[in-house]
XYZ file of C-alpha atoms in Angstrom:
772
model
C -123.471 -30.348 109.061
C -121.386 -27.552 110.447
C -123.946 -25.106 109.093
C -126.740 -26.894 110.864
C -124.730 -26.872 114.064
C -124.023 -23.156 113.673
C -127.769 -22.430 113.433
C -128.666 -24.267 116.603
C -130.918 -24.087 118.572
C -132.975 -23.994 115.337
C -133.671 -27.496 114.082
C -132.470 -28.381 110.565
C -136.069 -28.880 109.470
C -136.926 -25.359 110.650
C -133.930 -23.972 108.818
C -134.970 -25.734 105.593
C -138.541 -24.550 105.950
C -137.464 -20.931 106.505
C -135.530 -21.055 103.241
C -138.404 -22.567 101.288
C -140.096 -20.628 98.540
C -143.569 -21.571 99.737
C -145.216 -19.285 102.282
C -147.043 -22.172 103.974
C -143.792 -23.963 104.851
C -142.210 -20.750 106.141
C -145.297 -20.199 108.278
C -144.969 -23.685 109.802
C -141.334 -22.941 110.613
C -142.401 -19.670 112.259
C -144.804 -21.553 114.523
C -141.947 -23.858 115.557
C -139.753 -20.830 116.315
C -142.581 -19.297 118.372
C -142.861 -22.506 120.402
C -139.091 -22.635 120.914
C -138.862 -19.045 122.084
C -141.758 -19.523 124.486
C -139.788 -22.305 126.104
C -136.755 -20.045 126.467
C -138.965 -17.343 127.999
C -140.332 -19.826 130.494
C -136.754 -20.831 131.360
C -135.695 -17.151 131.463
C -132.924 -18.092 129.058
C -132.173 -14.665 127.620
C -128.942 -15.703 125.966
C -130.660 -18.311 123.828
C -133.406 -15.844 122.957
C -130.817 -13.333 121.762
C -129.044 -16.085 119.855
C -132.238 -17.085 118.007
C -132.961 -13.452 117.104
C -129.381 -13.003 115.920
C -129.575 -16.100 113.698
C -132.890 -14.988 112.195
C -131.468 -11.544 111.584
C -127.993 -12.269 110.261
C -128.484 -15.604 108.511
C -131.967 -15.027 107.146
C -133.395 -11.460 107.182
C -130.132 -9.983 105.941
C -129.351 -12.907 103.616
C -128.667 -12.499 99.917
C -131.341 -15.097 99.091
C -134.883 -13.600 98.815
C -136.669 -16.657 100.255
C -134.296 -16.685 103.203
C -135.075 -13.007 103.853
C -138.784 -13.783 103.821
C -138.206 -16.622 106.280
C -136.178 -14.389 108.531
C -138.933 -11.763 108.607
C -141.682 -14.209 109.580
C -139.323 -15.786 112.127
C -138.624 -12.434 113.800
C -142.355 -11.744 113.984
C -142.837 -15.160 115.586
C -140.146 -14.318 118.171
C -141.938 -11.109 119.067
C -145.267 -12.907 119.499
C -143.621 -15.498 121.712
C -141.897 -12.847 123.819
C -145.105 -10.925 124.452
C -144.620 -8.147 126.973
C -140.921 -9.041 127.196
C -140.390 -8.133 123.537
C -139.517 -4.622 124.632
C -136.174 -5.960 125.881
C -135.204 -7.082 122.370
C -136.882 -4.452 120.179
C -133.687 -3.002 118.730
C -132.573 -6.455 117.524
C -136.040 -7.256 116.217
C -136.738 -3.961 114.422
C -133.460 -3.132 112.682
C -133.310 -6.093 110.269
C -136.986 -5.643 109.394
C -136.472 -1.943 108.601
C -133.528 -2.874 106.392
C -135.891 -4.956 104.290
C -138.076 -1.883 103.721
C -135.497 -0.888 101.113
C -135.564 -4.228 99.284
C -136.101 -4.145 95.526
C -138.691 -6.951 95.737
C -142.114 -5.487 96.492
C -143.335 -8.816 97.974
C -140.436 -8.752 100.421
C -141.208 -5.146 101.373
C -144.780 -6.253 102.050
C -143.616 -9.121 104.275
C -141.330 -6.709 106.118
C -144.276 -4.414 106.722
C -146.349 -7.374 107.962
C -143.566 -8.517 110.278
C -143.078 -5.070 111.773
C -146.853 -4.771 112.282
C -146.801 -7.935 114.403
C -143.742 -6.770 116.339
C -145.283 -3.342 117.098
C -148.672 -4.871 117.932
C -147.114 -7.001 120.621
C -144.727 -4.369 122.009
C -147.232 -1.466 121.979
C -145.832 1.429 124.034
C -142.417 -0.175 124.307
C -141.721 0.804 120.686
C -141.882 4.551 121.424
C -138.125 4.851 122.200
C -137.617 3.565 118.643
C -140.314 5.797 117.148
C -137.980 7.869 114.971
C -136.576 4.889 113.071
C -140.073 3.459 112.654
C -141.368 6.790 111.396
C -138.444 7.123 109.023
C -139.151 3.679 107.551
C -142.879 4.305 107.303
C -142.381 7.625 105.559
C -140.553 5.774 102.799
C -143.228 3.089 102.448
C -145.930 5.761 102.271
C -144.613 6.666 98.825
C -144.129 3.037 97.727
C -145.365 2.415 94.168
C -146.743 -1.041 95.021
C -150.389 -0.861 96.233
C -150.035 -3.913 98.510
C -147.006 -2.405 100.238
C -148.827 0.887 100.628
C -151.844 -0.892 102.071
C -149.666 -2.754 104.552
C -147.839 0.416 105.560
C -151.148 2.136 106.184
C -152.180 -0.615 108.622
C -148.874 -0.274 110.433
C -149.217 3.512 110.382
C -152.664 3.391 112.011
C -151.379 1.035 114.671
C -148.459 3.305 115.481
C -150.787 6.332 115.663
C -153.014 4.507 118.129
C -150.001 3.733 120.302
C -148.812 7.357 120.271
C -152.308 8.657 120.992
C -152.826 6.450 124.044
C -149.326 6.977 125.469
C -147.883 9.846 127.478
C -144.268 8.833 126.864
C -143.886 10.213 123.350
C -140.543 12.008 122.833
C -141.655 15.095 120.885
C -138.323 16.882 121.290
C -136.456 14.021 119.661
C -139.039 13.680 116.903
C -139.193 17.317 115.732
C -135.842 17.344 113.840
C -136.971 14.335 111.803
C -140.369 15.896 111.159
C -138.721 19.163 110.115
C -136.553 17.269 107.645
C -139.278 15.111 106.121
C -141.873 17.852 105.862
C -140.071 19.232 102.802
C -140.683 16.078 100.749
C -142.148 16.723 97.293
C -143.817 13.315 97.026
C -147.598 13.529 97.392
C -147.927 10.353 99.472
C -145.068 11.341 101.749
C -146.707 14.723 102.246
C -150.022 13.085 103.025
C -148.255 10.844 105.551
C -146.584 13.842 107.219
C -149.804 15.856 107.454
C -151.705 12.907 108.895
C -149.121 12.583 111.668
C -149.194 16.298 112.425
C -152.978 16.121 112.775
C -152.651 13.169 115.138
C -149.992 14.815 117.290
C -151.986 18.041 117.388
C -155.033 16.150 118.678
C -153.179 14.541 121.611
C -153.765 16.664 124.756
C -150.446 15.698 126.342
C -148.436 16.723 123.261
C -147.868 20.468 122.841
C -146.884 20.722 119.183
C -147.537 24.472 119.243
C -144.170 25.053 120.920
C -142.431 23.623 117.858
C -144.665 25.200 115.235
C -141.937 27.645 114.047
C -139.876 24.641 112.936
C -142.577 23.119 110.719
C -144.702 26.114 109.682
C -142.745 26.827 106.512
C -143.035 23.186 105.428
C -146.777 23.235 106.085
C -147.231 26.216 103.777
C -145.171 24.422 101.135
C -147.457 21.385 101.357
C -150.482 23.682 101.138
C -149.472 24.320 97.531
C -149.610 20.635 96.557
C -151.412 19.695 93.348
C -153.624 17.190 95.171
C -156.871 18.693 96.436
C -157.029 16.099 99.203
C -153.576 16.991 100.511
C -154.315 20.699 100.280
C -157.493 20.165 102.270
C -155.692 18.128 104.937
C -152.990 20.778 105.248
C -155.606 23.510 105.431
C -157.293 21.663 108.294
C -153.963 21.252 110.106
C -153.138 24.948 109.776
C -156.656 25.811 110.913
C -156.224 23.705 114.053
C -152.936 25.408 114.827
C -154.501 28.838 114.385
C -157.331 27.926 116.765
C -154.746 26.852 119.321
C -152.833 30.100 118.849
C -155.977 32.120 119.534
C -156.634 30.114 122.693
C -153.081 30.400 124.056
C -151.467 33.509 122.576
C -149.151 33.987 125.566
C -147.264 30.777 124.746
C -146.896 31.436 121.014
C -143.528 32.329 119.497
C -144.915 35.002 117.192
C -141.591 36.573 116.358
C -140.048 33.272 115.217
C -142.812 32.792 112.665
C -143.200 36.369 111.434
C -140.676 36.110 108.599
C -142.147 32.786 107.456
C -145.540 34.446 107.053
C -143.998 37.415 105.249
C -142.555 35.072 102.628
C -145.762 33.085 102.096
C -147.928 36.213 102.021
C -146.191 36.878 98.703
C -146.833 33.386 97.275
C -148.187 33.009 93.754
C -150.650 30.362 94.938
C -153.902 32.024 96.056
C -154.644 29.527 98.842
C -151.160 29.874 100.331
C -151.298 33.646 100.121
C -154.782 33.911 101.642
C -153.951 31.498 104.468
C -150.663 33.238 105.270
C -152.408 36.625 105.173
C -155.073 35.396 107.606
C -152.323 34.192 109.928
C -150.581 37.537 109.618
C -153.796 39.341 110.536
C -154.156 37.239 113.681
C -150.485 37.645 114.577
C -150.656 41.435 114.373
C -153.839 41.572 116.419
C -152.692 39.036 119.037
C -148.986 39.877 119.338
C -149.362 43.631 118.946
C -146.094 45.561 119.039
C -144.034 42.366 119.031
C -144.624 42.431 115.255
C -143.254 45.960 114.834
C -139.653 44.924 114.032
C -141.039 43.052 111.031
C -143.089 45.957 109.699
C -140.955 46.473 106.607
C -141.321 42.857 105.544
C -145.030 42.825 106.352
C -145.625 45.955 104.280
C -143.646 44.450 101.396
C -146.084 41.547 101.400
C -149.313 43.401 102.208
C -149.216 46.610 100.163
C -149.384 45.043 96.660
C -152.437 43.022 97.727
C -154.443 46.196 98.340
C -154.754 46.719 94.570
C -156.099 43.241 93.798
C -159.305 43.036 91.771
C -162.455 41.100 92.648
C -160.872 37.799 91.630
C -158.742 38.055 94.778
C -161.230 39.988 96.865
C -160.697 37.843 99.998
C -156.938 38.365 99.976
C -157.415 42.094 99.437
C -159.805 42.414 102.380
C -157.540 40.522 104.789
C -154.499 42.484 103.587
C -156.356 45.720 104.273
C -157.041 44.627 107.861
C -153.366 43.709 108.292
C -152.320 47.109 106.972
C -154.698 49.026 109.245
C -153.788 46.958 112.315
C -150.067 47.378 111.721
C -150.468 51.120 111.307
C -152.161 51.355 114.707
C -149.097 49.824 116.365
C -146.968 52.890 115.569
C -147.276 55.302 118.497
C -145.696 58.662 119.419
C -143.332 56.911 121.856
C -141.568 55.444 118.810
C -140.334 58.924 117.978
C -137.997 59.272 120.940
C -134.578 60.311 119.660
C -132.524 59.093 122.631
C -131.405 55.488 122.134
C -132.348 54.591 125.651
C -135.848 55.900 125.112
C -136.146 54.559 121.605
C -137.455 51.208 122.798
C -140.668 50.444 124.544
C -140.218 47.980 127.401
C -143.006 45.484 127.848
C -143.931 43.868 131.207
C -142.182 40.630 132.091
C -145.494 38.853 132.578
C -146.574 37.686 129.098
C -149.896 38.922 127.791
C -151.765 38.495 124.546
C -149.658 41.216 122.978
C -146.295 39.790 123.997
C -143.989 37.160 122.661
C -140.928 35.299 123.847
C -138.741 36.932 121.232
C -136.401 39.846 120.986
C -136.902 42.229 118.073
C -134.391 42.897 115.414
C -131.933 45.669 116.068
C -132.724 49.030 114.601
C -131.313 49.296 111.134
C -128.364 51.523 110.550
C -128.660 54.851 108.834
C -127.170 53.378 105.702
C -129.914 51.746 103.661
C -129.221 48.927 101.205
C -128.577 50.229 97.724
C -131.195 47.900 96.289
C -134.574 46.899 97.612
C -133.988 43.472 99.102
C -136.383 41.846 101.528
C -133.526 39.783 102.956
C -131.840 43.006 104.036
C -134.993 44.077 105.852
C -135.566 40.840 107.751
C -132.989 40.205 110.447
C -132.467 37.098 112.612
C -133.541 37.175 116.217
C -132.595 35.488 119.475
C -135.298 34.277 121.800
C -135.058 34.750 125.568
C -137.161 32.980 128.142
C -140.506 34.451 129.125
C -139.162 35.864 132.366
C -136.929 38.348 130.556
C -138.014 41.870 129.756
C -138.191 42.518 126.058
C -137.870 45.629 123.952
C -139.728 46.448 120.767
C -138.137 48.917 118.384
C -139.700 50.450 115.308
C -137.429 49.956 112.297
C -138.469 53.202 110.639
C -135.680 53.230 108.056
C -136.784 49.851 106.726
C -140.416 50.955 106.537
C -139.555 54.149 104.681
C -137.390 52.159 102.276
C -140.349 49.917 101.432
C -142.722 52.872 101.047
C -140.230 54.747 98.875
C -139.750 51.659 96.699
C -143.493 51.365 96.126
C -143.809 55.047 95.281
C -141.080 54.683 92.654
C -142.784 51.636 91.154
C -145.024 53.010 88.413
C -146.717 49.638 87.951
C -148.333 49.497 91.395
C -152.079 49.917 91.684
C -153.888 53.008 92.798
C -155.046 51.612 96.156
C -151.498 50.553 97.009
C -150.218 54.019 96.177
C -152.870 55.618 98.358
C -152.020 53.228 101.201
C -148.357 54.214 100.925
C -149.291 57.880 101.156
C -151.476 57.179 104.175
C -148.534 55.425 105.816
C -146.318 58.441 105.217
C -148.989 60.703 106.678
C -149.302 58.420 109.715
C -145.531 58.262 110.244
C -145.215 62.048 109.982
C -147.943 62.382 112.604
C -146.585 59.753 115.011
C -142.813 59.956 114.454
C -142.010 63.403 113.016
C -138.477 63.584 114.419
C -137.414 60.278 112.915
C -139.119 61.122 109.634
C -137.180 64.379 109.443
C -134.094 62.737 107.960
C -136.150 61.167 105.176
C -137.784 64.407 104.060
C -135.277 65.331 101.358
C -135.521 61.930 99.696
C -139.304 61.623 99.962
C -140.458 65.073 98.829
C -139.456 64.780 95.150
C -141.368 61.540 94.648
C -144.296 62.886 96.677
C -144.506 65.871 94.381
C -144.429 63.622 91.323
C -147.296 61.671 92.803
C -149.474 64.758 92.560
C -149.383 64.612 88.781
C -149.987 60.873 88.509
C -153.066 60.631 86.318
C -153.844 57.119 87.512
C -154.533 58.319 91.034
C -157.851 59.574 92.285
C -158.220 62.970 93.874
C -158.083 61.237 97.253
C -154.458 60.321 96.578
C -153.527 63.970 96.267
C -155.487 64.677 99.423
C -153.578 62.017 101.343
C -150.299 63.335 99.970
C -151.062 66.831 101.164
C -151.984 65.482 104.577
C -148.694 63.621 104.704
C -146.759 66.757 103.883
C -148.714 68.931 106.260
C -148.326 66.428 109.069
C -144.585 66.769 108.754
C -144.666 70.544 108.877
C -147.189 70.840 111.666
C -146.085 68.024 113.939
C -142.399 67.608 113.244
C -141.297 71.107 112.429
C -143.868 73.032 114.478
C -144.253 75.522 111.680
C -144.355 79.211 112.576
C -145.856 81.973 110.417
C -143.393 82.984 107.761
C -143.728 86.657 108.506
C -143.494 86.430 112.278
C -139.882 87.585 112.215
C -140.671 90.395 109.884
C -140.001 89.606 106.237
C -138.681 92.411 104.151
C -142.017 93.263 102.592
C -142.884 94.931 105.891
C -140.704 97.822 104.787
C -143.667 99.063 102.757
C -145.247 100.219 105.982
C -142.568 102.812 106.455
C -140.817 103.859 103.266
C -137.040 103.742 103.211
C -134.579 105.309 100.794
C -133.798 101.949 99.271
C -134.520 101.421 95.623
C -138.199 100.660 95.044
C -137.354 97.884 92.647
C -135.561 95.832 95.274
C -138.135 96.061 98.010
C -139.973 92.877 98.897
C -137.853 90.653 96.690
C -136.482 88.689 99.608
C -139.628 87.534 101.382
C -137.836 84.301 102.162
C -138.602 82.300 105.261
C -137.026 83.138 108.545
C -133.914 81.324 109.689
C -135.314 78.241 111.530
C -135.036 75.048 109.534
C -138.723 74.389 109.948
C -139.631 77.349 107.737
C -137.025 76.568 105.132
C -138.573 73.149 104.525
C -141.990 74.698 104.120
C -140.616 77.273 101.734
C -138.672 74.623 99.833
C -141.828 72.641 99.288
C -143.676 75.710 97.993
C -140.885 76.379 95.509
C -140.994 72.784 94.288
C -144.777 72.808 94.082
C -144.778 75.938 91.934
C -142.061 74.437 89.747
C -144.258 71.401 89.280
C -147.192 73.620 88.298
C -144.953 75.502 85.889
C -143.653 72.385 84.151
C -147.003 70.597 84.158
C -149.694 73.069 83.230
C -152.271 70.292 83.018
C -151.705 69.575 86.698
C -152.323 73.233 87.470
C -155.500 73.249 85.399
C -156.973 70.007 86.715
C -155.765 69.842 90.312
C -154.093 73.122 91.088
C -157.041 74.712 92.872
C -157.796 71.522 94.788
C -154.197 71.113 95.961
C -153.907 74.695 97.156
C -157.274 74.564 98.909
C -156.270 71.350 100.691
C -153.009 72.922 101.780
C -154.913 75.879 103.167
C -157.136 73.513 105.128
C -154.236 71.561 106.531
C -151.759 74.381 107.079
C -151.839 78.096 107.749
C -153.527 79.729 104.749
C -151.661 82.985 105.340
C -148.343 81.158 105.087
C -149.417 79.432 101.878
C -150.341 82.667 100.099
C -147.495 84.646 101.592
C -144.833 82.170 100.466
C -146.319 81.663 96.996
C -146.617 85.382 96.442
C -143.003 85.855 97.475
C -141.797 83.076 95.134
C -143.863 84.330 92.191
C -142.340 87.766 92.639
C -139.059 86.317 91.350
C -140.628 84.105 88.683
C -138.918 84.584 85.308
C -141.725 82.982 83.293
C -144.077 85.964 83.355
C -146.880 84.161 81.561
C -146.899 81.410 84.178
C -146.690 84.018 86.952
C -149.791 85.726 85.563
C -151.666 82.430 85.291
C -150.649 81.365 88.787
C -151.628 84.705 90.289
C -155.020 84.451 88.594
C -155.471 80.943 90.065
C -154.499 82.079 93.565
C -156.753 85.093 93.343
C -159.730 82.980 92.289
C -159.120 80.651 95.221
C -158.749 83.578 97.607
C -162.006 85.172 96.492
C -164.192 82.091 96.105
C -163.073 79.278 98.424
C -164.937 78.722 101.645
C -161.690 77.435 103.191
C -160.264 80.984 103.012
C -163.095 82.773 104.797
C -160.894 83.773 107.734
C -158.088 84.985 105.487
C -160.510 87.140 103.497
C -161.802 88.687 106.693
C -158.245 89.373 107.769
C -157.512 91.166 104.493
C -160.836 92.921 104.341
C -160.079 95.413 107.096
C -156.244 95.487 107.195
C -156.429 96.233 110.902
C -153.269 94.455 111.972
C -149.632 94.834 110.878
C -149.690 91.163 109.829
C -152.639 91.691 107.512
C -151.002 94.768 105.990
C -147.756 92.822 105.493
C -149.695 90.100 103.725
C -151.490 92.613 101.510
C -148.182 94.143 100.447
C -146.675 90.761 99.584
C -149.775 89.686 97.666
C -150.029 93.001 95.866
C -146.487 92.829 94.507
C -147.093 89.430 92.929
C -150.684 90.190 91.953
C -149.242 92.929 89.751
C -148.466 90.160 87.237
C -152.184 90.332 86.428
C -153.795 93.799 86.329
C -157.382 92.650 86.892
C -156.489 90.448 89.864
C -154.661 93.427 91.364
C -157.866 95.478 91.161
C -159.875 92.604 92.685
C -157.377 92.463 95.586
C -157.914 96.185 96.150
C -161.672 95.624 96.117
C -161.276 92.814 98.659
C -159.137 94.985 100.961
C -161.414 98.041 100.433
C -158.587 100.053 98.890
C -161.028 101.700 96.513
C -158.995 104.818 95.770
C -155.993 102.715 94.810
C -158.258 100.493 92.712
C -159.454 103.606 90.916
C -155.843 104.731 90.388
C -154.984 101.326 88.919
C -157.917 101.397 86.540
C -156.773 104.825 85.372
C -153.451 103.193 84.442
C -155.268 100.569 82.341
C -155.499 103.095 79.558
C -151.732 102.818 79.136
C -151.794 99.020 79.002
C -152.133 96.790 75.966
C -155.782 95.752 76.055
C -156.180 92.198 74.757
C -159.093 89.823 74.482
C -157.782 87.918 77.530
C -157.627 91.168 79.463
C -161.258 92.002 78.647
C -162.303 88.449 79.515
C -160.782 88.850 82.956
C -162.581 92.169 83.456
C -165.774 90.369 82.457
C -165.101 87.685 85.098
C -164.397 90.342 87.736
C -167.776 91.928 87.064
C -169.416 88.532 87.457
C -167.500 88.061 90.713
C -168.712 91.390 92.086
C -172.236 89.990 91.866
C -171.296 86.991 94.018
C -171.959 86.710 97.785
C -168.282 87.296 98.529
C -168.626 90.985 97.612
C -171.932 91.582 99.373
C -170.283 94.146 101.642
C -168.962 96.008 98.576
C -172.404 96.243 96.990
C -173.908 97.482 100.244
C -171.260 100.205 100.403
C -172.702 101.575 97.155
C -175.572 102.865 99.285
C -173.138 105.169 101.082
C -172.185 107.284 98.073
C -170.700 110.067 100.136
C -168.110 107.922 101.878
C -167.335 105.604 98.948
C -166.898 107.846 95.918
C -163.781 105.998 94.678
C -165.609 102.685 94.795
C -168.240 104.030 92.458
C -165.617 105.663 90.235
C -163.666 102.398 90.081
C -166.777 100.489 89.059
C -167.554 103.062 86.409
C -163.963 102.720 85.253
C -164.521 98.988 84.745
C -167.725 99.765 82.925
C -165.875 102.046 80.519
C -163.285 99.341 79.839
C -165.895 96.809 78.805
C -167.412 96.544 75.355
C -171.216 96.542 75.437
C -171.553 92.909 76.388
C -173.628 91.042 78.958
C -171.101 91.982 81.633
C -171.428 95.635 80.593
C -175.219 95.411 80.978
C -174.888 93.679 84.359
C -172.564 96.305 85.833
C -174.524 99.135 84.235
C -177.738 97.934 85.877
C -175.960 97.639 89.190
C -174.647 101.235 88.991
C -178.093 102.486 88.050
C -179.232 101.344 91.473
C -176.797 103.686 93.192
C -178.845 106.474 94.882
C -178.235 110.143 94.055
C -175.529 109.704 91.452
C -174.839 113.443 91.480
C -173.227 112.978 94.889
C -170.482 110.982 93.225
C -168.675 114.190 92.332
C -165.876 115.010 94.770
C -164.550 118.536 95.217
C -160.977 119.106 96.331
C -162.168 120.502 99.648
C -164.509 117.546 100.301
C -164.000 115.897 103.669
C -162.032 112.686 103.338
C -164.158 109.537 103.453
C -163.969 106.925 106.147
C -162.513 104.381 103.765
C -159.807 106.856 102.731
C -159.010 107.479 106.379
C -158.649 103.732 106.935
C -156.298 103.355 104.008
C -154.211 106.352 105.041
C -154.000 105.143 108.615
C -152.434 101.904 107.487
C -149.252 103.738 106.439
C -149.002 101.716 103.233
C -146.944 103.378 100.528
C -149.504 103.252 97.713
C -147.374 105.421 95.443
C -144.579 102.901 95.587
C -147.054 100.080 94.986
C -148.400 101.851 91.911
C -144.867 102.302 90.589
C -144.231 98.604 91.138
C -147.428 97.784 89.224
C -146.286 99.861 86.265
C -142.858 98.262 86.302
C -144.234 94.726 86.319
C -146.721 95.483 83.560
C -143.948 96.941 81.404
C -142.085 93.672 81.776
C -145.169 91.756 80.689
C -145.618 94.040 77.671
C -142.029 93.488 76.644
C -142.359 89.721 77.111
C -145.538 89.595 75.004
C -143.859 91.494 72.185
C -140.894 89.121 72.317
C -143.214 86.106 72.104
C -145.111 87.713 69.243
C -141.818 88.400 67.423
C -140.699 84.786 67.781
C -144.063 83.572 66.523
C -143.864 85.882 63.481
C -140.382 84.607 62.622
C -141.627 81.039 62.889
C -144.521 81.799 60.546
C -142.100 83.255 57.975
C -139.940 80.148 58.102
C -142.994 77.995 57.509
C -143.992 80.076 54.456
C -140.458 79.892 53.029
């Protein structure tokens, strides 16, 4: 009796019916409750209305008895229907007990709760929006409910709630985003589908600008994109596509910087769809945001570079990655090379454009790089000012170089990635030579090793050489090595110093710029010495490329100077032969040959002296250098000395090649001078000297036929009182100490003879050990 009195104004029959196990009786009780509440509404009796709702909530919906809970749910729905438009005043009391039942273990009760909430929301319509978060939270749980009836009911409620949000302009997006950000990381397929469906709805509402909050949910979207369900993947792909369209339409309002690191991470995903989608976003970000993306270059390169070596199975990813790489490279400009901290940053206009963002870049990294390659160390957090502030964009060059250096050290990376790294180094040396200066010592060793990488195409070596040359030309403003007068110039005016010490210190002049050039030449020759296969297969190409990119005179001058001190005489001879072949045959060295041909300037005579001293490592190349420089008398004197040398098969082979070379277009002027017998007697004598050295081979016949074409051979004889020839006058006028040069030739050849005998002795001892 007391219980019945406590539940007033509900009649005892209504109370009994609400507790009944049969749905029909509970429904009749609900109709009675609806009638009762309508009367209270008509009387404006709010206290009784609240009392009825409280009884239905506390005594029924939250009861321990399942049938009572079911009665409470249908009773609350009846209250809402009776209240009509006034239900908004009591929504908190109506909704909370129903949502509690969403967690009930009984699936039938969860279904009734879903049905009750549907009726409550249907009546209240827009009034439920202040309670949207709790409704969404409850629905997100039912979306993954294992019972199909509950899921079906939740879907009806979900559609109703979406309609309400779509037609209303009172939706609290700011309050909803934290909940969305939390739930978007669910691993349940149905929960993910529920989340994506809501994002698509919110994105379609004109009055809701979800783009402003995209940085908070973008990572979760990419996670969902990797779901096992094709349907969910497709839905997520559509959602991301819609966001990207919106970004392209309104780039000035996009927070590019806040999303850059998210894309960097997902551009490295193992899932192809995630990686391709993230890479497409990255491409658009770089092209739309421009230099705002520069602070993230190191992370972007970490993600993009490996993709450049993908095969045809990932052709789409490779193509997009290539566009990202090229676009990012274009963002680096000469202004990034300013050394002064105040000038180091580029200030963008306050008015946002398509290439601006509302973010500040990361601070320039310190000079101390992380000991290990760690992407987390390269990506730094940012703060985001309002659009009215002026922003600065700084190139984090140290981070970029760290990434490039890491990829060069990784022997497993593909060829196209390696080439892209080299192109980046070339670009950075061109655009930011001053900043790249401090990385030169660490980069050069690995760059040199790259030359001998057999997996690379020739183009890789070409890019490497461009990278190196860009540093020397742009950053160091390289000057000719001999401009300050290297010591080999002392050959122009003999001094009392010992002949053996002259020209041994043709080192670069004091400025640091020349020392780096010289250092590279030393390291390059060391590489050729230790890797003879590299010299054989790529040596000529590398040197020719260097001559194209740099000053050819400097290349030959420095190499000749270094080879002069080379202890491995066999390598020195081989290297000199290679350089001589390049000098005489390469079209790239046309100007240098013309410079040496006449020896008109002090610089050309200095170069000849330096080349001559190293060319002495190879007797035949020394003669060919004299032919090139029209020093025919000295060539004849050298050939006379050949009788004192040890004539080997290799020696005769080189003479054979020289004869073949004389027939080439390069020595056209020499062959024409054979017509002027009177003024070129030593040329003819030198050629006859070569003829006498040769056995009667095809080369012998070739040179013999050539000499037979010389007119009036009797004029070859030169009396002591004969007037000096023009060519002799030219050589004498140059003030070159040919006697000293001849002595140097003899000295070098004696060293080679001694070295050959030592090698032969070691080989003989080895043979004896084998026999024993």
